[in-house]
CSV table of C-alpha atoms in Angstrom, one decimal:
chain,number,residue,atom,x,y,z
A,1,UNK,CA,11.7,-89.5,-72.6
A,2,UNK,CA,13.1,-86.2,-71.8
A,3,UNK,CA,9.7,-84.9,-70.7
A,4,UNK,CA,9.2,-88.2,-68.3
A,5,UNK,CA,12.8,-87.4,-66.9
A,6,UNK,CA,11.8,-83.8,-65.9
A,7,UNK,CA,8.6,-85.1,-64.5
A,8,UNK,CA,10.4,-87.7,-62.2
A,9,UNK,CA,12.7,-85.0,-61.0
A,10,UNK,CA,10.0,-82.6,-60.0
A,11,UNK,CA,8.3,-85.6,-58.1
A,12,UNK,CA,11.6,-86.1,-56.0
A,13,UNK,CA,12.1,-82.6,-55.2
A,14,UNK,CA,8.5,-82.3,-53.8
A,15,UNK,CA,9.1,-85.1,-51.7
A,16,UNK,CA,12.4,-83.9,-50.1
A,17,UNK,CA,10.5,-80.5,-49.7
A,18,UNK,CA,7.9,-82.1,-48.0
A,19,UNK,CA,10.1,-84.2,-45.8
A,20,UNK,CA,12.1,-80.8,-44.9
A,21,UNK,CA,8.9,-79.2,-43.8
A,22,UNK,CA,7.8,-82.3,-41.7
A,23,UNK,CA,11.1,-82.5,-39.8
A,24,UNK,CA,10.9,-78.6,-39.2
A,25,UNK,CA,7.5,-78.8,-38.0
A,26,UNK,CA,8.4,-82.0,-35.6
A,27,UNK,CA,11.5,-79.8,-34.4
A,28,UNK,CA,9.4,-76.6,-33.7
A,29,UNK,CA,6.7,-78.7,-32.1
A,30,UNK,CA,7.6,-81.8,-30.3
A,31,UNK,CA,4.0,-82.5,-29.3
A,32,UNK,CA,3.5,-83.5,-33.2
A,33,UNK,CA,6.1,-86.1,-32.6
A,34,UNK,CA,4.4,-89.7,-33.0
A,35,UNK,CA,4.6,-92.4,-30.7
A,36,UNK,CA,5.3,-95.9,-31.9
A,37,UNK,CA,4.3,-98.7,-29.8
A,38,UNK,CA,7.5,-101.0,-30.3
A,39,UNK,CA,9.9,-98.2,-29.6
A,40,UNK,CA,8.1,-97.1,-26.5
A,41,UNK,CA,10.1,-96.4,-23.5
A,42,UNK,CA,8.8,-94.8,-20.2
A,43,UNK,CA,10.7,-91.9,-19.3
A,44,UNK,CA,12.1,-91.6,-15.9
A,45,UNK,CA,10.2,-89.2,-13.5
A,46,UNK,CA,12.4,-86.4,-12.3
A,47,UNK,CA,13.9,-87.1,-9.1
A,48,UNK,CA,13.8,-85.2,-5.6
A,49,UNK,CA,16.6,-83.7,-3.4
A,50,UNK,CA,16.6,-86.8,-1.8
A,51,UNK,CA,17.1,-89.0,-4.9
A,52,UNK,CA,13.5,-90.4,-4.7
A,53,UNK,CA,11.3,-90.2,-7.8
A,54,UNK,CA,8.5,-87.9,-7.6
A,55,UNK,CA,5.8,-90.0,-6.4
A,56,UNK,CA,2.3,-89.8,-7.7
A,57,UNK,CA,-0.8,-89.2,-5.0
A,58,UNK,CA,-3.3,-91.6,-5.1
A,59,UNK,CA,-6.5,-91.6,-2.9
A,60,UNK,CA,-8.6,-95.0,-1.9
A,61,UNK,CA,-11.3,-95.8,0.2
A,62,UNK,CA,-11.1,-98.3,3.1
A,63,UNK,CA,-11.7,-101.8,1.3
A,64,UNK,CA,-11.4,-100.2,-2.1
A,65,UNK,CA,-8.6,-101.2,-4.8
A,66,UNK,CA,-7.2,-99.8,-8.1
A,67,UNK,CA,-5.6,-101.5,-11.1
A,68,UNK,CA,-1.8,-100.1,-11.9
A,69,UNK,CA,-0.5,-100.9,-15.2
A,70,UNK,CA,3.5,-100.4,-15.6
A,71,UNK,CA,5.6,-100.0,-18.5
A,72,UNK,CA,8.3,-102.7,-17.4
A,73,UNK,CA,8.4,-105.7,-15.7
A,74,UNK,CA,8.0,-105.5,-12.0
A,75,UNK,CA,10.9,-107.5,-10.1
A,76,UNK,CA,10.5,-106.0,-6.5
A,77,UNK,CA,7.5,-104.0,-4.5
A,78,UNK,CA,8.4,-101.8,-1.7
A,79,UNK,CA,5.3,-101.1,0.8
A,80,UNK,CA,5.8,-98.7,3.8
A,81,UNK,CA,3.0,-99.9,6.0
A,82,UNK,CA,1.0,-102.8,4.7
A,83,UNK,CA,-1.6,-102.3,7.6
A,84,UNK,CA,-2.8,-99.1,5.9
A,85,UNK,CA,-2.5,-100.2,2.1
A,86,UNK,CA,-1.2,-103.2,0.3
A,87,UNK,CA,0.2,-104.0,-3.3
A,88,UNK,CA,-0.4,-107.3,-5.1
A,89,UNK,CA,1.4,-108.1,-8.2
A,90,UNK,CA,-0.7,-110.4,-10.7
A,91,UNK,CA,1.4,-110.3,-13.9
A,92,UNK,CA,4.8,-109.1,-14.9
A,93,UNK,CA,3.5,-105.4,-15.6
A,94,UNK,CA,0.1,-105.2,-13.6
A,95,UNK,CA,-0.5,-104.7,-9.8
A,96,UNK,CA,-3.5,-104.3,-7.7
A,97,UNK,CA,-3.3,-101.6,-4.6
A,98,UNK,CA,-5.8,-102.2,-1.8
A,99,UNK,CA,-6.8,-99.8,0.9
A,100,UNK,CA,-6.9,-101.5,4.1
A,101,UNK,CA,-7.5,-98.8,6.9
A,102,UNK,CA,-7.4,-95.0,7.3
A,103,UNK,CA,-4.0,-93.5,7.0
A,104,UNK,CA,-1.1,-92.7,4.7
A,105,UNK,CA,1.6,-94.5,3.3
A,106,UNK,CA,3.6,-95.0,0.0
A,107,UNK,CA,4.4,-98.1,-2.5
A,108,UNK,CA,7.4,-98.1,-4.9
A,109,UNK,CA,7.9,-100.6,-7.9
A,110,UNK,CA,11.3,-101.8,-9.0
A,111,UNK,CA,12.1,-103.8,-12.0
A,112,UNK,CA,14.9,-106.4,-12.6
A,113,UNK,CA,17.9,-103.9,-12.7
A,114,UNK,CA,16.8,-102.4,-9.4
A,115,UNK,CA,15.8,-99.1,-11.2
A,116,UNK,CA,12.6,-97.4,-9.9
A,117,UNK,CA,9.6,-97.9,-12.1
A,118,UNK,CA,6.9,-96.0,-10.3
A,119,UNK,CA,6.2,-94.5,-6.8
A,120,UNK,CA,2.8,-93.7,-5.2
A,121,UNK,CA,1.7,-91.6,-2.1
A,122,UNK,CA,-1.3,-93.6,-0.9
A,123,UNK,CA,-4.1,-91.7,1.3
A,124,UNK,CA,-6.6,-94.2,2.4
A,125,UNK,CA,-9.9,-92.5,3.5
A,126,UNK,CA,-13.1,-93.4,4.5
A,127,UNK,CA,-15.5,-94.5,1.7
A,128,UNK,CA,-18.0,-91.6,1.5
A,129,UNK,CA,-20.3,-92.9,-1.4
A,130,UNK,CA,-22.9,-94.0,0.7
A,131,UNK,CA,-23.0,-91.0,2.7
A,132,UNK,CA,-23.0,-88.8,-0.2
A,133,UNK,CA,-26.1,-90.7,-1.6
A,134,UNK,CA,-27.8,-90.2,2.0
A,135,UNK,CA,-27.2,-86.4,1.9
A,136,UNK,CA,-28.4,-86.2,-1.7
A,137,UNK,CA,-31.5,-88.3,-0.8
A,138,UNK,CA,-32.4,-86.6,2.6
A,139,UNK,CA,-31.4,-83.0,1.7
A,140,UNK,CA,-32.1,-82.4,-2.0
A,141,UNK,CA,-32.1,-78.7,-1.7
A,142,UNK,CA,-28.8,-78.5,-0.3
A,143,UNK,CA,-25.2,-78.3,-2.0
A,144,UNK,CA,-23.2,-80.2,0.5
A,145,UNK,CA,-19.9,-81.9,0.2
A,146,UNK,CA,-18.1,-84.2,2.5
A,147,UNK,CA,-14.5,-85.0,2.5
A,148,UNK,CA,-12.3,-87.3,4.6
A,149,UNK,CA,-9.7,-85.7,7.0
A,150,UNK,CA,-7.5,-88.2,9.0
A,151,UNK,CA,-10.3,-90.4,10.9
A,152,UNK,CA,-12.9,-87.9,10.5
A,153,UNK,CA,-15.0,-86.1,8.0
A,154,UNK,CA,-15.2,-82.6,6.9
A,155,UNK,CA,-18.5,-80.9,5.3
A,156,UNK,CA,-18.5,-77.9,3.3
A,157,UNK,CA,-21.2,-76.2,1.1
A,158,UNK,CA,-24.3,-74.5,1.7
A,159,UNK,CA,-27.7,-75.4,3.2
A,160,UNK,CA,-31.1,-73.6,3.0
A,161,UNK,CA,-31.5,-73.6,6.9
A,162,UNK,CA,-29.4,-74.3,10.2
A,163,UNK,CA,-31.7,-77.6,10.6
A,164,UNK,CA,-30.5,-78.9,7.3
A,165,UNK,CA,-27.1,-78.1,8.5
A,166,UNK,CA,-27.7,-79.7,11.8
A,167,UNK,CA,-29.2,-83.1,10.0
A,168,UNK,CA,-26.0,-83.2,7.6
A,169,UNK,CA,-23.8,-83.1,10.7
A,170,UNK,CA,-25.8,-85.8,12.6
A,171,UNK,CA,-25.7,-88.1,9.3
A,172,UNK,CA,-21.8,-87.7,9.1
A,173,UNK,CA,-21.6,-88.5,12.9
A,174,UNK,CA,-23.2,-91.8,12.3
A,175,UNK,CA,-20.4,-92.8,9.8
A,176,UNK,CA,-17.7,-91.8,12.0
A,177,UNK,CA,-19.1,-93.0,15.2
A,178,UNK,CA,-18.7,-89.5,17.0
A,179,UNK,CA,-19.9,-85.9,16.5
A,180,UNK,CA,-16.4,-84.6,17.7
A,181,UNK,CA,-14.8,-86.0,14.5
A,182,UNK,CA,-17.1,-84.3,12.3
A,183,UNK,CA,-16.2,-80.7,11.2
A,184,UNK,CA,-19.3,-78.9,9.9
A,185,UNK,CA,-18.4,-75.9,8.0
A,186,UNK,CA,-21.6,-75.7,5.9
A,187,UNK,CA,-22.8,-72.2,5.2
A,188,UNK,CA,-26.4,-71.3,5.8
A,189,UNK,CA,-28.1,-69.5,3.1
A,190,UNK,CA,-30.2,-66.5,4.3
A,191,UNK,CA,-29.9,-67.2,8.1
A,192,UNK,CA,-33.0,-66.1,10.0
A,193,UNK,CA,-33.1,-63.8,13.2
A,194,UNK,CA,-34.9,-64.3,16.2
A,195,UNK,CA,-35.9,-61.7,18.6
A,196,UNK,CA,-36.8,-62.8,22.3
A,197,UNK,CA,-39.1,-60.9,24.3
A,198,UNK,CA,-39.0,-62.4,28.1
A,199,UNK,CA,-41.0,-61.0,30.9
A,200,UNK,CA,-40.3,-62.0,34.3
A,201,UNK,CA,-43.0,-60.9,37.1
A,202,UNK,CA,-42.5,-61.5,40.7
A,203,UNK,CA,-44.5,-60.4,43.8
A,204,UNK,CA,-43.4,-61.1,47.3
A,205,UNK,CA,-45.3,-60.8,50.5
A,206,UNK,CA,-43.7,-61.0,54.0
A,207,UNK,CA,-45.4,-60.9,57.4
A,208,UNK,CA,-43.6,-60.6,60.7
A,209,UNK,CA,-45.1,-60.6,64.1
A,210,UNK,CA,-43.2,-60.4,67.2
A,211,UNK,CA,-44.1,-60.6,70.9
A,212,UNK,CA,-42.0,-60.9,73.8
A,213,UNK,CA,-41.5,-60.1,77.7
A,214,UNK,CA,-38.5,-59.7,79.5
A,215,UNK,CA,-38.5,-59.7,83.3
A,216,UNK,CA,-35.7,-58.5,85.7
A,217,UNK,CA,-36.0,-58.6,89.5
A,218,UNK,CA,-33.6,-57.5,92.3
A,219,UNK,CA,-34.4,-58.5,95.7
A,220,UNK,CA,-32.4,-57.6,98.8
A,221,UNK,CA,-33.1,-59.6,102.3
A,222,UNK,CA,-30.3,-58.1,104.4
A,223,UNK,CA,-26.9,-59.1,103.1
A,224,UNK,CA,-28.5,-61.6,100.6
A,225,UNK,CA,-28.9,-60.3,97.3
A,226,UNK,CA,-31.2,-62.1,94.5
A,227,UNK,CA,-31.0,-61.2,90.9
A,228,UNK,CA,-33.7,-62.4,88.3
A,229,UNK,CA,-32.9,-61.9,84.6
A,230,UNK,CA,-35.2,-63.4,81.7
A,231,UNK,CA,-34.4,-62.3,78.2
A,232,UNK,CA,-36.4,-64.1,75.5
A,233,UNK,CA,-34.8,-63.6,72.0
A,234,UNK,CA,-36.6,-63.7,68.6
A,235,UNK,CA,-34.8,-66.7,66.5
A,236,UNK,CA,-37.2,-67.2,63.5
A,237,UNK,CA,-36.0,-64.1,61.7
A,238,UNK,CA,-32.3,-64.0,61.3
A,239,UNK,CA,-32.2,-60.3,62.0
A,240,UNK,CA,-34.5,-59.1,64.8
A,241,UNK,CA,-36.6,-56.2,63.8
A,242,UNK,CA,-37.9,-54.8,67.1
A,243,UNK,CA,-34.5,-54.2,69.4
A,244,UNK,CA,-35.5,-50.7,70.3
A,245,UNK,CA,-39.4,-51.2,70.2
A,246,UNK,CA,-39.8,-52.1,74.0
A,247,UNK,CA,-42.0,-50.8,77.0
A,248,UNK,CA,-40.3,-51.0,80.2
A,249,UNK,CA,-42.2,-50.9,83.8
A,250,UNK,CA,-40.6,-51.1,87.2
A,251,UNK,CA,-42.2,-52.2,90.6
A,252,UNK,CA,-41.1,-51.8,94.0
A,253,UNK,CA,-38.2,-49.6,95.4
A,254,UNK,CA,-35.9,-51.8,97.3
A,255,UNK,CA,-37.0,-55.4,95.9
A,256,UNK,CA,-37.5,-53.8,92.3
A,257,UNK,CA,-39.0,-55.8,89.2
A,258,UNK,CA,-38.8,-54.4,85.7
A,259,UNK,CA,-40.8,-55.8,82.8
A,260,UNK,CA,-40.1,-55.0,79.3
A,261,UNK,CA,-42.6,-55.6,76.6
A,262,UNK,CA,-41.4,-55.8,73.0
A,263,UNK,CA,-43.6,-56.2,70.2
A,264,UNK,CA,-43.6,-55.5,66.6
A,265,UNK,CA,-46.0,-56.5,63.4
A,266,UNK,CA,-44.4,-56.0,60.0
A,267,UNK,CA,-46.0,-56.6,56.4
A,268,UNK,CA,-44.7,-55.9,53.0
A,269,UNK,CA,-45.1,-56.3,49.5
A,270,UNK,CA,-42.5,-56.3,46.7
A,271,UNK,CA,-42.9,-56.3,42.9
A,272,UNK,CA,-40.4,-57.2,40.5
A,273,UNK,CA,-40.7,-56.8,36.8
A,274,UNK,CA,-38.0,-57.3,34.3
A,275,UNK,CA,-38.5,-57.2,30.7
A,276,UNK,CA,-35.4,-58.1,28.5
A,277,UNK,CA,-35.4,-58.1,24.7
A,278,UNK,CA,-32.5,-59.9,22.7
A,279,UNK,CA,-32.0,-60.6,19.1
A,280,UNK,CA,-29.8,-63.4,17.6
A,281,UNK,CA,-29.1,-65.1,14.5
A,282,UNK,CA,-30.7,-68.8,14.2
A,283,UNK,CA,-28.4,-71.3,15.5
A,284,UNK,CA,-26.2,-68.7,17.6
A,285,UNK,CA,-26.4,-67.8,21.2
A,286,UNK,CA,-27.2,-64.6,22.6
A,287,UNK,CA,-26.6,-63.3,26.3
A,288,UNK,CA,-27.9,-60.1,28.0
A,289,UNK,CA,-26.9,-59.1,31.7
A,290,UNK,CA,-28.1,-56.0,33.4
A,291,UNK,CA,-27.0,-55.5,37.2
A,292,UNK,CA,-23.7,-55.0,38.8
A,293,UNK,CA,-21.0,-56.7,41.1
A,294,UNK,CA,-19.9,-56.7,44.5
A,295,UNK,CA,-16.8,-57.5,45.9
A,296,UNK,CA,-16.0,-60.5,48.1
A,297,UNK,CA,-12.8,-61.0,50.3
A,298,UNK,CA,-10.9,-64.2,49.1
A,299,UNK,CA,-7.8,-63.8,51.2
A,300,UNK,CA,-4.7,-61.8,52.2
A,301,UNK,CA,-1.4,-61.9,50.3
A,302,UNK,CA,1.7,-60.6,52.2
A,303,UNK,CA,5.3,-59.8,50.8
A,304,UNK,CA,8.2,-61.2,52.4
A,305,UNK,CA,11.5,-59.1,53.0
A,306,UNK,CA,14.7,-60.2,52.3
A,307,UNK,CA,15.2,-60.7,56.1
A,308,UNK,CA,12.1,-63.0,56.4
A,309,UNK,CA,10.0,-60.7,57.8
A,310,UNK,CA,6.4,-60.6,56.9
A,311,UNK,CA,6.1,-57.2,55.1
A,312,UNK,CA,3.2,-55.4,53.4
A,313,UNK,CA,-0.4,-57.1,53.2
A,314,UNK,CA,-2.8,-56.7,50.7
A,315,UNK,CA,-6.7,-57.6,50.9
A,316,UNK,CA,-7.5,-59.8,47.4
A,317,UNK,CA,-11.2,-59.9,46.4
A,318,UNK,CA,-13.2,-61.4,43.8
A,319,UNK,CA,-16.5,-59.9,42.2
A,320,UNK,CA,-20.0,-61.7,42.4
A,321,UNK,CA,-22.6,-60.7,39.5
A,322,UNK,CA,-26.1,-60.1,40.4
A,323,UNK,CA,-29.1,-58.6,38.2
A,324,UNK,CA,-31.2,-59.7,35.3
A,325,UNK,CA,-29.5,-62.0,32.8
A,326,UNK,CA,-30.9,-63.7,29.7
A,327,UNK,CA,-29.3,-66.3,27.5
A,328,UNK,CA,-31.0,-68.2,24.6
A,329,UNK,CA,-30.4,-70.1,21.6
A,330,UNK,CA,-32.8,-70.3,18.8
A,331,UNK,CA,-33.1,-72.5,15.9
A,332,UNK,CA,-35.6,-71.8,13.1
A,333,UNK,CA,-37.0,-75.1,12.2
A,334,UNK,CA,-39.5,-74.3,9.3
A,335,UNK,CA,-41.4,-71.0,8.6
A,336,UNK,CA,-42.4,-69.3,11.4
A,337,UNK,CA,-41.7,-72.2,14.0
A,338,UNK,CA,-38.7,-72.0,16.5
A,339,UNK,CA,-36.9,-74.2,18.7
A,340,UNK,CA,-35.5,-72.4,21.6
A,341,UNK,CA,-33.7,-73.2,24.6
A,342,UNK,CA,-33.9,-70.3,27.2
A,343,UNK,CA,-32.3,-69.4,30.5
A,344,UNK,CA,-33.2,-66.5,32.4
A,345,UNK,CA,-32.2,-65.2,36.1
A,346,UNK,CA,-33.0,-62.5,38.2
A,347,UNK,CA,-30.7,-62.3,41.3
A,348,UNK,CA,-30.4,-59.5,44.0
A,349,UNK,CA,-28.0,-58.7,46.7
A,350,UNK,CA,-29.8,-59.7,50.3
A,351,UNK,CA,-28.7,-59.5,54.1
A,352,UNK,CA,-30.1,-62.8,54.6
A,353,UNK,CA,-27.6,-65.6,55.3
A,354,UNK,CA,-24.8,-62.8,55.1
A,355,UNK,CA,-21.6,-63.6,56.9
A,356,UNK,CA,-19.6,-61.3,59.0
A,357,UNK,CA,-15.7,-62.1,59.8
A,358,UNK,CA,-12.5,-60.8,59.7
A,359,UNK,CA,-10.7,-58.3,62.2
A,360,UNK,CA,-12.5,-55.6,60.6
A,361,UNK,CA,-16.0,-57.4,60.9
A,362,UNK,CA,-16.5,-57.4,57.2
A,363,UNK,CA,-20.0,-58.5,56.3
A,364,UNK,CA,-20.5,-60.6,53.1
A,365,UNK,CA,-24.0,-60.4,51.6
A,366,UNK,CA,-25.8,-63.2,50.1
A,367,UNK,CA,-27.6,-63.4,46.6
A,368,UNK,CA,-31.2,-64.1,46.4
A,369,UNK,CA,-31.6,-65.7,42.9
A,370,UNK,CA,-34.5,-66.9,41.1
A,371,UNK,CA,-33.7,-68.9,37.8
A,372,UNK,CA,-35.5,-70.8,35.0
A,373,UNK,CA,-34.0,-72.9,32.1
A,374,UNK,CA,-36.0,-74.9,29.6
A,375,UNK,CA,-36.2,-76.1,26.0
A,376,UNK,CA,-39.4,-75.6,24.0
A,377,UNK,CA,-40.8,-75.1,20.4
A,378,UNK,CA,-43.2,-72.6,19.7
A,379,UNK,CA,-44.4,-70.4,16.7
A,380,UNK,CA,-43.2,-67.0,15.8
A,381,UNK,CA,-45.4,-64.4,18.1
A,382,UNK,CA,-46.5,-67.3,20.4
A,383,UNK,CA,-46.1,-66.9,24.1
A,384,UNK,CA,-45.0,-69.5,26.6
A,385,UNK,CA,-45.5,-69.2,30.2
A,386,UNK,CA,-43.4,-70.9,32.8
A,387,UNK,CA,-45.5,-70.4,35.9
A,388,UNK,CA,-46.0,-72.6,39.1
A,389,UNK,CA,-43.0,-70.9,40.7
A,390,UNK,CA,-44.7,-70.4,43.9
A,391,UNK,CA,-42.8,-70.4,47.5
A,392,UNK,CA,-44.6,-70.3,50.7
A,393,UNK,CA,-42.6,-70.4,53.8
A,394,UNK,CA,-43.7,-70.0,57.5
A,395,UNK,CA,-41.3,-70.0,60.5
A,396,UNK,CA,-42.6,-69.6,64.1
A,397,UNK,CA,-40.2,-69.8,67.2
A,398,UNK,CA,-41.3,-69.6,70.9
A,399,UNK,CA,-38.6,-68.8,73.6
A,400,UNK,CA,-39.2,-68.8,77.2
A,401,UNK,CA,-38.1,-70.1,80.9
A,402,UNK,CA,-38.7,-73.6,81.2
A,403,UNK,CA,-41.7,-74.3,83.2
A,404,UNK,CA,-42.8,-71.0,83.7
A,405,UNK,CA,-43.3,-70.5,79.9
A,406,UNK,CA,-45.9,-73.1,79.7
A,407,UNK,CA,-48.2,-71.8,82.2
A,408,UNK,CA,-51.8,-71.1,80.7
A,409,UNK,CA,-51.9,-67.4,81.2
A,410,UNK,CA,-48.8,-66.1,83.3
A,411,UNK,CA,-46.8,-68.1,81.0
A,412,UNK,CA,-46.9,-65.2,78.5
A,413,UNK,CA,-44.8,-63.0,81.1
A,414,UNK,CA,-41.9,-65.6,80.8
A,415,UNK,CA,-41.8,-66.4,77.0
A,416,UNK,CA,-41.6,-64.5,73.4
A,417,UNK,CA,-43.1,-65.6,70.1
A,418,UNK,CA,-41.8,-64.9,66.8
A,419,UNK,CA,-43.9,-65.5,63.3
A,420,UNK,CA,-42.7,-65.0,59.8
A,421,UNK,CA,-44.5,-65.8,56.7
A,422,UNK,CA,-42.8,-65.3,53.1
A,423,UNK,CA,-44.7,-65.9,50.0
A,424,UNK,CA,-43.3,-65.3,46.6
A,425,UNK,CA,-44.7,-66.3,43.2
A,426,UNK,CA,-42.8,-65.7,39.9
A,427,UNK,CA,-43.9,-66.1,36.4
A,428,UNK,CA,-41.7,-65.8,33.1
A,429,UNK,CA,-43.4,-65.1,29.7
A,430,UNK,CA,-41.3,-65.9,26.8
A,431,UNK,CA,-42.4,-64.5,23.2
A,432,UNK,CA,-39.9,-65.3,20.1
A,433,UNK,CA,-40.3,-63.4,16.9
A,434,UNK,CA,-38.7,-64.1,13.3
A,435,UNK,CA,-37.8,-60.5,12.5
A,436,UNK,CA,-36.2,-58.6,9.8
A,437,UNK,CA,-34.0,-55.3,9.7
A,438,UNK,CA,-36.0,-52.1,9.5
A,439,UNK,CA,-35.4,-48.4,8.5
A,440,UNK,CA,-34.1,-46.2,11.1
A,441,UNK,CA,-36.8,-43.8,10.4
A,442,UNK,CA,-39.4,-46.4,11.7
A,443,UNK,CA,-37.8,-46.7,15.2
A,444,UNK,CA,-38.3,-44.9,17.8
A,445,UNK,CA,-35.9,-43.8,21.0
A,446,UNK,CA,-36.5,-43.4,24.6
A,447,UNK,CA,-36.1,-39.6,24.6
A,448,UNK,CA,-38.4,-39.0,21.5
A,449,UNK,CA,-41.0,-36.3,23.0
A,450,UNK,CA,-38.7,-35.1,25.6
A,451,UNK,CA,-38.3,-31.3,26.2
A,452,UNK,CA,-36.8,-29.7,29.1
A,453,UNK,CA,-39.0,-27.7,31.1
A,454,UNK,CA,-38.7,-23.9,30.9
A,455,UNK,CA,-37.4,-21.6,34.1
A,456,UNK,CA,-40.8,-20.2,34.5
A,457,UNK,CA,-42.6,-23.8,34.4
A,458,UNK,CA,-39.8,-25.1,36.8
A,459,UNK,CA,-40.1,-22.5,39.3
A,460,UNK,CA,-43.8,-21.7,39.2
A,461,UNK,CA,-45.4,-25.1,38.5
A,462,UNK,CA,-42.4,-27.2,39.7
A,463,UNK,CA,-42.4,-29.0,36.1
A,464,UNK,CA,-39.6,-31.3,35.5
A,465,UNK,CA,-40.1,-31.7,31.8
A,466,UNK,CA,-42.3,-31.0,29.0
A,467,UNK,CA,-44.0,-34.2,27.4
A,468,UNK,CA,-44.7,-32.7,23.9
A,469,UNK,CA,-42.8,-31.5,21.3
A,470,UNK,CA,-39.6,-32.9,19.8
A,471,UNK,CA,-36.6,-30.4,20.0
A,472,UNK,CA,-34.5,-30.2,16.7
A,473,UNK,CA,-37.0,-31.8,14.7
A,474,UNK,CA,-39.8,-30.4,12.2
A,475,UNK,CA,-42.1,-33.2,12.4
A,476,UNK,CA,-45.9,-32.3,11.9
A,477,UNK,CA,-47.6,-32.0,15.4
A,478,UNK,CA,-49.1,-35.3,16.6
A,479,UNK,CA,-52.6,-35.5,18.2
A,480,UNK,CA,-52.1,-37.3,21.5
A,481,UNK,CA,-54.9,-38.9,23.4
A,482,UNK,CA,-55.1,-40.2,27.0
A,483,UNK,CA,-51.8,-40.1,29.4
A,484,UNK,CA,-48.7,-39.9,27.5
A,485,UNK,CA,-44.8,-39.0,28.0
A,486,UNK,CA,-42.5,-39.7,30.7
A,487,UNK,CA,-43.1,-41.4,34.1
A,488,UNK,CA,-42.3,-38.9,36.9
A,489,UNK,CA,-42.9,-38.6,40.5
């Protein structure tokens, strides 16, 4: 009996020790506290500064719903904007939240005592699951994510080529109905670089023929004086070329007659060649301009004094550009194939159609422009020619004295003939290349091979430069053949 009592005493001591250990463990680690379903009470959420319970963010698609289970019976529901989302209570502790249209609102649930049970910040966005499936199906090699932003969408991730990023943007634009609502932030992996070589060649020929006779007569009969003057201008050309190229002959002493023959024939050929080269990343635009600007008077700005009088005046001007310009946007579609939008222009200052005016007789020149703009698709290294830009202009004007100018032979003495013929042909060659970066040692500069001529060469031989040798370099000698070096006159 004594042994049994001792055993019961030890068992009670062990139970008390285990109970103390469990209480200590639960006190030190609240996460181990057991949850009893019959004693469960939802702990109130912390309140914000305005006394509102911190709301839980909830994202929904348009036309989608979610089931909410609450810890207490629902008595009242507050929906800020039922047009965006609505709440339907089906049982005492269960509610359905349904997204109606794109926007943001909040929903708050209350119990019978008026206490807040839960609050939700609802963001209703477009349902993008179909678009995600379409992007995965059409672009399997791209890693593209799409998210809703207000009434638009935003594309993020990466694509293998610019054409894949463009296709993803077009698919998203079909969803939202407009490309302006799509923010395309897709990063292209390994973007290609395209170098465009453009050659603009133009040949212009001009032929001018001018022939005119001016007659002047002075006849005296006693006290009567008869004067005759016939001057026939050249009107086909905007600027007469032969105002001083004349032969004057006089007949008679008292009754004098003077005849002035003006004649000129001019022919000229102009050759224009421009070869701008430019490199740009696929999908980006590049612009090249080589030329200048000339001022154009735009008005006069005068200052007014305190007394109301006009003070100092300043001439204001604007500048007009001219020269060679190139703008192109390449997109590498597949390996070695390029979609290219190119615009090239060659302009120069001309005296034709110029304006002269103002107090000082300021002459404002005009600009003669040749421009070509197109979109084409060619392989890397292939060339496309834009030709057929031919202009043939003929002007002829005959001025003379009415009646007498129409005579078969003598009419030549009373008229002038002005003939102008302009012929122009321009061709543009476009050649794109998919290029990669190279080492500096593989490139050559325009001054490679240039060496200044020595004093004896300059004085005795009249040489301007030597076309062999590279100063400051220790490269081995090169065996040049044929004509080489710089172009010198």
